[in-house]
């Protein structure tokens, strides 16, 4: 099993709630994901606040725009101190290359391409793309090929495709796996879920823990359970 680092998603409405969660988790988690909900409410200040508390930041704004705009957006995010950030793989080769160029503004910022959202299954993906999708894994591997060719550092995919990506792109693309649930946990709006251990066994470098931790009666207890599942 590879060493997978857990990242907790700060999917909350306010800086206050985000910092309370970070304080509660304390030494159990040092890497946090800031997504569009919190960033739209609090802006760059919330990134700085997490960094000031000693946390590392994954800025998950999933950029998808023309190359010039994405290059600038990634440059701004990298300069803020984000260690990881996301763009949509389906933005295409030129957009992905522009994102990698933008990230070079900071020494330690890596670009992740989002392949297929973990909330989509083959039927939902087929309806969105207007063609039948035999299996999601084939689409994820196709997008991974595009991302690797553009020099992107990692891929966001579900734990169900992570092993296929590792097998084909080991050393070229690390994987980041959201849609993680403790065994027996509620799937909510996610379609392709795995447990922390299953994600790590599939080769994930990072796991994203959202509601499995943040909506638990005790986030600290849930986080301890994640860590023991990984040990
Ligand atoms: O609460 P839950 O564990 O479902 O949250 C998953 C987190 O990972 C959310 O912040 C969501 O935006 C993010 N994410 C995802 N699927 C992707 C990329 C990111 O669920 N493909």
PDB file of C-alpha atoms and ligand atoms in Angstrom:
ATOM      1  CA  UNK A   1       0.000   0.000   0.000  1.00  0.00           C
ATOM      2  CA  UNK A   2       1.473   3.415  -0.951  1.00  0.00           C
ATOM      3  CA  UNK A   3       1.603   6.193   1.604  1.00  0.00           C
ATOM      4  CA  UNK A   4      -1.500   8.296   1.036  1.00  0.00           C
ATOM      5  CA  UNK A   5      -1.806  11.724   2.634  1.00  0.00           C
ATOM      6  CA  UNK A   6      -5.320  12.662   3.779  1.00  0.00           C
ATOM      7  CA  UNK A   7      -6.634  16.117   2.895  1.00  0.00           C
ATOM      8  CA  UNK A   8      -9.783  17.428   4.613  1.00  0.00           C
ATOM      9  CA  UNK A   9     -12.176  19.427   2.434  1.00  0.00           C
ATOM     10  CA  UNK A  10     -13.216  22.660   4.139  1.00  0.00           C
ATOM     11  CA  UNK A  11     -16.661  22.600   2.517  1.00  0.00           C
ATOM     12  CA  UNK A  12     -18.140  25.125   4.950  1.00  0.00           C
ATOM     13  CA  UNK A  13     -19.630  28.574   4.485  1.00  0.00           C
ATOM     14  CA  UNK A  14     -17.353  30.760   6.567  1.00  0.00           C
ATOM     15  CA  UNK A  15     -13.738  31.288   7.567  1.00  0.00           C
ATOM     16  CA  UNK A  16     -14.838  30.951  11.181  1.00  0.00           C
ATOM     17  CA  UNK A  17     -16.270  27.453  10.596  1.00  0.00           C
ATOM     18  CA  UNK A  18     -13.190  26.469   8.585  1.00  0.00           C
ATOM     19  CA  UNK A  19     -10.762  27.564  11.295  1.00  0.00           C
ATOM     20  CA  UNK A  20     -12.837  25.856  13.994  1.00  0.00           C
ATOM     21  CA  UNK A  21     -12.565  22.593  12.054  1.00  0.00           C
ATOM     22  CA  UNK A  22      -8.797  23.010  11.612  1.00  0.00           C
ATOM     23  CA  UNK A  23      -8.411  23.694  15.336  1.00  0.00           C
ATOM     24  CA  UNK A  24     -10.515  20.663  16.215  1.00  0.00           C
ATOM     25  CA  UNK A  25      -8.514  18.320  13.965  1.00  0.00           C
ATOM     26  CA  UNK A  26      -5.212  19.766  15.222  1.00  0.00           C
ATOM     27  CA  UNK A  27      -2.297  17.450  14.570  1.00  0.00           C
ATOM     28  CA  UNK A  28      -4.537  14.815  12.948  1.00  0.00           C
ATOM     29  CA  UNK A  29      -4.586  16.774   9.681  1.00  0.00           C
ATOM     30  CA  UNK A  30      -2.155  19.287   8.176  1.00  0.00           C
ATOM     31  CA  UNK A  31      -3.522  19.530   4.607  1.00  0.00           C
ATOM     32  CA  UNK A  32      -6.790  21.248   3.708  1.00  0.00           C
ATOM     33  CA  UNK A  33      -8.818  21.666   0.552  1.00  0.00           C
ATOM     34  CA  UNK A  34     -10.503  24.992  -0.102  1.00  0.00           C
ATOM     35  CA  UNK A  35     -13.241  24.689  -2.703  1.00  0.00           C
ATOM     36  CA  UNK A  36     -15.549  27.066  -4.486  1.00  0.00           C
ATOM     37  CA  UNK A  37     -18.052  27.453  -1.624  1.00  0.00           C
ATOM     38  CA  UNK A  38     -15.571  28.742   0.947  1.00  0.00           C
ATOM     39  CA  UNK A  39     -13.387  30.623  -1.554  1.00  0.00           C
ATOM     40  CA  UNK A  40     -16.409  32.440  -3.022  1.00  0.00           C
ATOM     41  CA  UNK A  41     -17.392  33.538   0.480  1.00  0.00           C
ATOM     42  CA  UNK A  42     -14.003  34.459   1.925  1.00  0.00           C
ATOM     43  CA  UNK A  43     -11.524  34.843  -0.954  1.00  0.00           C
ATOM     44  CA  UNK A  44      -7.710  34.761  -0.667  1.00  0.00           C
ATOM     45  CA  UNK A  45      -7.867  35.641   3.046  1.00  0.00           C
ATOM     46  CA  UNK A  46      -8.979  32.115   3.864  1.00  0.00           C
ATOM     47  CA  UNK A  47      -5.983  30.637   2.027  1.00  0.00           C
ATOM     48  CA  UNK A  48      -3.657  32.881   4.038  1.00  0.00           C
ATOM     49  CA  UNK A  49      -5.413  31.971   7.289  1.00  0.00           C
ATOM     50  CA  UNK A  50      -4.954  28.226   6.692  1.00  0.00           C
ATOM     51  CA  UNK A  51      -1.285  28.762   5.806  1.00  0.00           C
ATOM     52  CA  UNK A  52      -0.798  30.852   8.951  1.00  0.00           C
ATOM     53  CA  UNK A  53      -2.108  27.936  11.007  1.00  0.00           C
ATOM     54  CA  UNK A  54       0.566  25.727   9.490  1.00  0.00           C
ATOM     55  CA  UNK A  55      -1.768  23.917   7.085  1.00  0.00           C
ATOM     56  CA  UNK A  56      -0.968  23.196   3.459  1.00  0.00           C
ATOM     57  CA  UNK A  57      -3.574  24.264   0.919  1.00  0.00           C
ATOM     58  CA  UNK A  58      -5.211  22.454  -1.974  1.00  0.00           C
ATOM     59  CA  UNK A  59      -7.145  25.150  -3.848  1.00  0.00           C
ATOM     60  CA  UNK A  60      -9.888  23.247  -5.670  1.00  0.00           C
ATOM     61  CA  UNK A  61     -11.431  25.836  -7.980  1.00  0.00           C
ATOM     62  CA  UNK A  62     -11.505  23.516 -11.021  1.00  0.00           C
ATOM     63  CA  UNK A  63     -10.555  26.111 -13.622  1.00  0.00           C
ATOM     64  CA  UNK A  64     -11.949  25.513 -17.113  1.00  0.00           C
ATOM     65  CA  UNK A  65     -11.539  28.444 -19.515  1.00  0.00           C
ATOM     66  CA  UNK A  66      -9.424  29.628 -22.451  1.00  0.00           C
ATOM     67  CA  UNK A  67      -5.683  29.005 -21.994  1.00  0.00           C
ATOM     68  CA  UNK A  68      -4.746  32.644 -21.361  1.00  0.00           C
ATOM     69  CA  UNK A  69      -7.336  33.014 -18.590  1.00  0.00           C
ATOM     70  CA  UNK A  70      -6.382  29.725 -16.953  1.00  0.00           C
ATOM     71  CA  UNK A  71      -2.665  30.595 -17.079  1.00  0.00           C
ATOM     72  CA  UNK A  72      -3.401  33.807 -15.154  1.00  0.00           C
ATOM     73  CA  UNK A  73      -5.805  32.178 -12.696  1.00  0.00           C
ATOM     74  CA  UNK A  74      -3.296  29.431 -11.886  1.00  0.00           C
ATOM     75  CA  UNK A  75      -0.491  31.997 -11.543  1.00  0.00           C
ATOM     76  CA  UNK A  76      -2.575  33.930  -9.003  1.00  0.00           C
ATOM     77  CA  UNK A  77      -3.474  30.781  -7.068  1.00  0.00           C
ATOM     78  CA  UNK A  78       0.132  29.564  -7.044  1.00  0.00           C
ATOM     79  CA  UNK A  79       1.365  32.950  -5.837  1.00  0.00           C
ATOM     80  CA  UNK A  80      -1.124  32.783  -2.967  1.00  0.00           C
ATOM     81  CA  UNK A  81       0.680  29.724  -1.650  1.00  0.00           C
ATOM     82  CA  UNK A  82      -1.535  26.861  -2.841  1.00  0.00           C
ATOM     83  CA  UNK A  83       0.416  23.604  -2.930  1.00  0.00           C
ATOM     84  CA  UNK A  84      -2.132  21.834  -5.168  1.00  0.00           C
ATOM     85  CA  UNK A  85      -4.793  23.232  -7.482  1.00  0.00           C
ATOM     86  CA  UNK A  86      -7.244  21.888 -10.039  1.00  0.00           C
ATOM     87  CA  UNK A  87      -8.229  22.459 -13.650  1.00  0.00           C
ATOM     88  CA  UNK A  88     -10.622  20.347 -15.744  1.00  0.00           C
ATOM     89  CA  UNK A  89      -8.815  17.858 -17.992  1.00  0.00           C
ATOM     90  CA  UNK A  90     -11.566  18.346 -20.591  1.00  0.00           C
ATOM     91  CA  UNK A  91     -10.297  21.938 -21.110  1.00  0.00           C
ATOM     92  CA  UNK A  92      -7.866  20.389 -23.589  1.00  0.00           C
ATOM     93  CA  UNK A  93      -4.146  20.237 -24.245  1.00  0.00           C
ATOM     94  CA  UNK A  94      -3.445  23.974 -24.696  1.00  0.00           C
ATOM     95  CA  UNK A  95      -5.380  24.884 -21.542  1.00  0.00           C
ATOM     96  CA  UNK A  96      -3.564  22.214 -19.505  1.00  0.00           C
ATOM     97  CA  UNK A  97      -0.155  23.397 -20.757  1.00  0.00           C
ATOM     98  CA  UNK A  98      -1.083  26.983 -19.880  1.00  0.00           C
ATOM     99  CA  UNK A  99      -2.019  25.845 -16.356  1.00  0.00           C
ATOM    100  CA  UNK A 100       1.374  24.174 -15.908  1.00  0.00           C
ATOM    101  CA  UNK A 101       3.088  27.383 -17.096  1.00  0.00           C
ATOM    102  CA  UNK A 102       1.042  29.438 -14.628  1.00  0.00           C
ATOM    103  CA  UNK A 103       1.990  27.138 -11.743  1.00  0.00           C
ATOM    104  CA  UNK A 104       5.673  27.748 -12.433  1.00  0.00           C
ATOM    105  CA  UNK A 105       5.103  31.138 -10.706  1.00  0.00           C
ATOM    106  CA  UNK A 106       5.630  29.219  -7.448  1.00  0.00           C
ATOM    107  CA  UNK A 107       8.240  26.599  -6.733  1.00  0.00           C
ATOM    108  CA  UNK A 108       6.044  24.067  -5.004  1.00  0.00           C
ATOM    109  CA  UNK A 109       2.659  24.268  -6.728  1.00  0.00           C
ATOM    110  CA  UNK A 110       1.376  21.232  -8.577  1.00  0.00           C
ATOM    111  CA  UNK A 111      -1.472  21.154 -11.080  1.00  0.00           C
ATOM    112  CA  UNK A 112      -4.091  18.422 -10.898  1.00  0.00           C
ATOM    113  CA  UNK A 113      -6.414  17.658 -13.789  1.00  0.00           C
ATOM    114  CA  UNK A 114      -9.947  16.658 -12.797  1.00  0.00           C
ATOM    115  CA  UNK A 115     -10.899  13.685 -14.963  1.00  0.00           C
ATOM    116  CA  UNK A 116     -14.533  12.652 -14.349  1.00  0.00           C
ATOM    117  CA  UNK A 117     -16.316  14.031 -11.287  1.00  0.00           C
ATOM    118  CA  UNK A 118     -16.864  11.325  -8.693  1.00  0.00           C
ATOM    119  CA  UNK A 119     -20.559  12.249  -8.587  1.00  0.00           C
ATOM    120  CA  UNK A 120     -21.020  10.972 -12.171  1.00  0.00           C
ATOM    121  CA  UNK A 121     -21.660   7.390 -13.222  1.00  0.00           C
ATOM    122  CA  UNK A 122     -21.628   6.073 -16.803  1.00  0.00           C
ATOM    123  CA  UNK A 123     -25.295   6.975 -17.405  1.00  0.00           C
ATOM    124  CA  UNK A 124     -24.936  10.552 -16.142  1.00  0.00           C
ATOM    125  CA  UNK A 125     -21.696  11.033 -18.103  1.00  0.00           C
ATOM    126  CA  UNK A 126     -23.316   9.683 -21.292  1.00  0.00           C
ATOM    127  CA  UNK A 127     -26.242  12.084 -20.853  1.00  0.00           C
ATOM    128  CA  UNK A 128     -23.858  15.041 -20.432  1.00  0.00           C
ATOM    129  CA  UNK A 129     -21.608  14.143 -23.350  1.00  0.00           C
ATOM    130  CA  UNK A 130     -24.362  12.984 -25.705  1.00  0.00           C
ATOM    131  CA  UNK A 131     -22.879   9.563 -26.457  1.00  0.00           C
ATOM    132  CA  UNK A 132     -23.085   6.181 -24.751  1.00  0.00           C
ATOM    133  CA  UNK A 133     -20.340   5.583 -22.181  1.00  0.00           C
ATOM    134  CA  UNK A 134     -19.481   1.907 -21.812  1.00  0.00           C
ATOM    135  CA  UNK A 135     -17.359   2.428 -18.711  1.00  0.00           C
ATOM    136  CA  UNK A 136     -16.085   5.437 -16.815  1.00  0.00           C
ATOM    137  CA  UNK A 137     -12.566   4.018 -16.463  1.00  0.00           C
ATOM    138  CA  UNK A 138     -11.933   4.225 -20.214  1.00  0.00           C
ATOM    139  CA  UNK A 139     -12.866   7.920 -20.150  1.00  0.00           C
ATOM    140  CA  UNK A 140     -10.687   8.574 -17.099  1.00  0.00           C
ATOM    141  CA  UNK A 141      -7.672   6.869 -18.741  1.00  0.00           C
ATOM    142  CA  UNK A 142      -8.254   8.853 -21.971  1.00  0.00           C
ATOM    143  CA  UNK A 143      -8.260  12.133 -20.010  1.00  0.00           C
ATOM    144  CA  UNK A 144      -5.227  10.982 -18.016  1.00  0.00           C
ATOM    145  CA  UNK A 145      -3.350  10.497 -21.313  1.00  0.00           C
ATOM    146  CA  UNK A 146      -4.205  14.075 -22.290  1.00  0.00           C
ATOM    147  CA  UNK A 147      -3.132  15.401 -18.884  1.00  0.00           C
ATOM    148  CA  UNK A 148       0.146  13.465 -18.824  1.00  0.00           C
ATOM    149  CA  UNK A 149       0.971  14.625 -22.349  1.00  0.00           C
ATOM    150  CA  UNK A 150       0.498  18.248 -21.280  1.00  0.00           C
ATOM    151  CA  UNK A 151       2.869  17.830 -18.321  1.00  0.00           C
ATOM    152  CA  UNK A 152       0.232  18.081 -15.593  1.00  0.00           C
ATOM    153  CA  UNK A 153       1.459  16.708 -12.252  1.00  0.00           C
ATOM    154  CA  UNK A 154      -1.510  14.687 -11.091  1.00  0.00           C
ATOM    155  CA  UNK A 155      -5.014  13.467 -11.803  1.00  0.00           C
ATOM    156  CA  UNK A 156      -8.182  13.626  -9.735  1.00  0.00           C
ATOM    157  CA  UNK A 157     -10.198  10.447 -10.196  1.00  0.00           C
ATOM    158  CA  UNK A 158     -12.256   8.104  -8.055  1.00  0.00           C
ATOM    159  CA  UNK A 159     -10.606   5.276  -6.154  1.00  0.00           C
ATOM    160  CA  UNK A 160     -12.258   2.892  -8.571  1.00  0.00           C
ATOM    161  CA  UNK A 161     -10.039   4.083 -11.454  1.00  0.00           C
ATOM    162  CA  UNK A 162      -6.924   4.968  -9.454  1.00  0.00           C
ATOM    163  CA  UNK A 163      -5.261   1.562  -9.930  1.00  0.00           C
ATOM    164  CA  UNK A 164      -5.724   1.697 -13.707  1.00  0.00           C
ATOM    165  CA  UNK A 165      -4.173   5.196 -13.759  1.00  0.00           C
ATOM    166  CA  UNK A 166      -1.282   4.067 -11.538  1.00  0.00           C
ATOM    167  CA  UNK A 167      -0.622   1.041 -13.733  1.00  0.00           C
ATOM    168  CA  UNK A 168      -0.427   3.129 -16.919  1.00  0.00           C
ATOM    169  CA  UNK A 169       1.064   6.393 -15.678  1.00  0.00           C
ATOM    170  CA  UNK A 170       3.241   5.494 -12.688  1.00  0.00           C
ATOM    171  CA  UNK A 171       5.958   8.131 -12.280  1.00  0.00           C
ATOM    172  CA  UNK A 172       4.136  10.524 -14.647  1.00  0.00           C
ATOM    173  CA  UNK A 173       0.853  11.284 -12.835  1.00  0.00           C
ATOM    174  CA  UNK A 174       0.077  10.968  -9.140  1.00  0.00           C
ATOM    175  CA  UNK A 175      -3.568  10.379  -8.214  1.00  0.00           C
ATOM    176  CA  UNK A 176      -5.800  12.318  -5.861  1.00  0.00           C
ATOM    177  CA  UNK A 177      -8.959  10.508  -4.798  1.00  0.00           C
ATOM    178  CA  UNK A 178     -12.146  12.207  -3.535  1.00  0.00           C
ATOM    179  CA  UNK A 179     -15.398  10.359  -2.889  1.00  0.00           C
ATOM    180  CA  UNK A 180     -13.926   8.630   0.178  1.00  0.00           C
ATOM    181  CA  UNK A 181     -16.256   7.097   2.747  1.00  0.00           C
ATOM    182  CA  UNK A 182     -15.607   5.206   5.964  1.00  0.00           C
ATOM    183  CA  UNK A 183     -16.958   1.695   5.680  1.00  0.00           C
ATOM    184  CA  UNK A 184     -20.745   1.786   6.003  1.00  0.00           C
ATOM    185  CA  UNK A 185     -20.803   5.580   5.566  1.00  0.00           C
ATOM    186  CA  UNK A 186     -23.514   7.459   3.651  1.00  0.00           C
ATOM    187  CA  UNK A 187     -22.635   7.891  -0.074  1.00  0.00           C
ATOM    188  CA  UNK A 188     -24.644  11.162  -0.328  1.00  0.00           C
ATOM    189  CA  UNK A 189     -24.457  12.647  -3.869  1.00  0.00           C
ATOM    190  CA  UNK A 190     -21.303  10.710  -4.792  1.00  0.00           C
ATOM    191  CA  UNK A 191     -21.574   7.755  -7.191  1.00  0.00           C
ATOM    192  CA  UNK A 192     -18.054   6.229  -7.204  1.00  0.00           C
ATOM    193  CA  UNK A 193     -16.948   5.914  -3.565  1.00  0.00           C
ATOM    194  CA  UNK A 194     -14.171   3.923  -1.828  1.00  0.00           C
ATOM    195  CA  UNK A 195     -12.842   3.581   1.728  1.00  0.00           C
ATOM    196  CA  UNK A 196      -9.533   5.246   2.712  1.00  0.00           C
ATOM    197  CA  UNK A 197      -7.719   1.895   2.627  1.00  0.00           C
ATOM    198  CA  UNK A 198      -9.136   0.975  -0.795  1.00  0.00           C
ATOM    199  CA  UNK A 199      -7.965   4.339  -2.180  1.00  0.00           C
ATOM    200  CA  UNK A 200      -4.472   3.867  -0.740  1.00  0.00           C
ATOM    201  CA  UNK A 201      -4.283   0.299  -2.035  1.00  0.00           C
ATOM    202  CA  UNK A 202      -5.178   1.616  -5.481  1.00  0.00           C
ATOM    203  CA  UNK A 203      -2.109   3.861  -5.305  1.00  0.00           C
ATOM    204  CA  UNK A 204      -3.659   7.228  -4.379  1.00  0.00           C
ATOM    205  CA  UNK A 205      -1.040   9.808  -3.309  1.00  0.00           C
ATOM    206  CA  UNK A 206      -3.684  11.994  -1.626  1.00  0.00           C
ATOM    207  CA  UNK A 207      -7.197  11.244  -0.362  1.00  0.00           C
ATOM    208  CA  UNK A 208      -9.841  13.941  -0.036  1.00  0.00           C
ATOM    209  CA  UNK A 209     -12.080  13.545   2.994  1.00  0.00           C
ATOM    210  CA  UNK A 210     -15.196  15.656   2.907  1.00  0.00           C
ATOM    211  CA  UNK A 211     -18.424  14.892   4.691  1.00  0.00           C
ATOM    212  CA  UNK A 212     -17.069  11.578   6.043  1.00  0.00           C
ATOM    213  CA  UNK A 213     -15.126  13.820   8.453  1.00  0.00           C
ATOM    214  CA  UNK A 214     -16.766  17.246   8.362  1.00  0.00           C
ATOM    215  CA  UNK A 215     -20.353  16.017   8.830  1.00  0.00           C
ATOM    216  CA  UNK A 216     -19.454  13.409  11.469  1.00  0.00           C
ATOM    217  CA  UNK A 217     -20.754  13.872  15.015  1.00  0.00           C
ATOM    218  CA  UNK A 218     -17.089  14.037  16.013  1.00  0.00           C
ATOM    219  CA  UNK A 219     -14.816  15.086  13.127  1.00  0.00           C
ATOM    220  CA  UNK A 220     -11.800  14.250  15.291  1.00  0.00           C
ATOM    221  CA  UNK A 221     -13.038  10.698  15.932  1.00  0.00           C
ATOM    222  CA  UNK A 222     -13.834  10.237  12.222  1.00  0.00           C
ATOM    223  CA  UNK A 223     -10.361  11.497  11.288  1.00  0.00           C
ATOM    224  CA  UNK A 224      -8.779   9.053  13.738  1.00  0.00           C
ATOM    225  CA  UNK A 225     -10.765   6.278  12.065  1.00  0.00           C
ATOM    226  CA  UNK A 226      -9.432   7.391   8.650  1.00  0.00           C
ATOM    227  CA  UNK A 227      -5.857   7.318   9.951  1.00  0.00           C
ATOM    228  CA  UNK A 228      -6.260   3.886  11.489  1.00  0.00           C
ATOM    229  CA  UNK A 229      -7.821   2.558   8.271  1.00  0.00           C
ATOM    230  CA  UNK A 230      -4.680   3.799   6.482  1.00  0.00           C
ATOM    231  CA  UNK A 231      -2.204   2.328   8.967  1.00  0.00           C
TER     232      UNK A 231
HETATM  233  O1  LIG B   1     -18.165  15.355   1.098  1.00  0.00           O
HETATM  234  P1  LIG B   1     -17.423  14.599   0.030  1.00  0.00           P
HETATM  235  O2  LIG B   1     -16.414  13.632   0.555  1.00  0.00           O
HETATM  236  O3  LIG B   1     -18.345  13.986  -0.985  1.00  0.00           O
HETATM  237  O4  LIG B   1     -16.597  15.760  -0.709  1.00  0.00           O
HETATM  238  C1  LIG B   1     -15.724  15.499  -1.758  1.00  0.00           C
HETATM  239  C2  LIG B   1     -14.952  16.740  -2.060  1.00  0.00           C
HETATM  240  O5  LIG B   1     -14.112  16.462  -3.176  1.00  0.00           O
HETATM  241  C3  LIG B   1     -15.783  17.943  -2.451  1.00  0.00           C
HETATM  242  O6  LIG B   1     -15.108  19.095  -1.950  1.00  0.00           O
HETATM  243  C4  LIG B   1     -15.795  17.944  -3.959  1.00  0.00           C
HETATM  244  O7  LIG B   1     -15.848  19.242  -4.504  1.00  0.00           O
HETATM  245  C5  LIG B   1     -14.434  17.317  -4.269  1.00  0.00           C
HETATM  246  N1  LIG B   1     -14.308  16.619  -5.543  1.00  0.00           N
HETATM  247  C6  LIG B   1     -15.091  15.530  -5.912  1.00  0.00           C
HETATM  248  N2  LIG B   1     -14.911  14.916  -7.128  1.00  0.00           N
HETATM  249  C7  LIG B   1     -13.954  15.339  -7.948  1.00  0.00           C
HETATM  250  C8  LIG B   1     -13.140  16.425  -7.578  1.00  0.00           C
HETATM  251  C9  LIG B   1     -13.327  17.029  -6.346  1.00  0.00           C
HETATM  252  O8  LIG B   1     -15.949  15.122  -5.129  1.00  0.00           O
HETATM  253  N3  LIG B   1     -13.732  14.706  -9.097  1.00  0.00           N
END
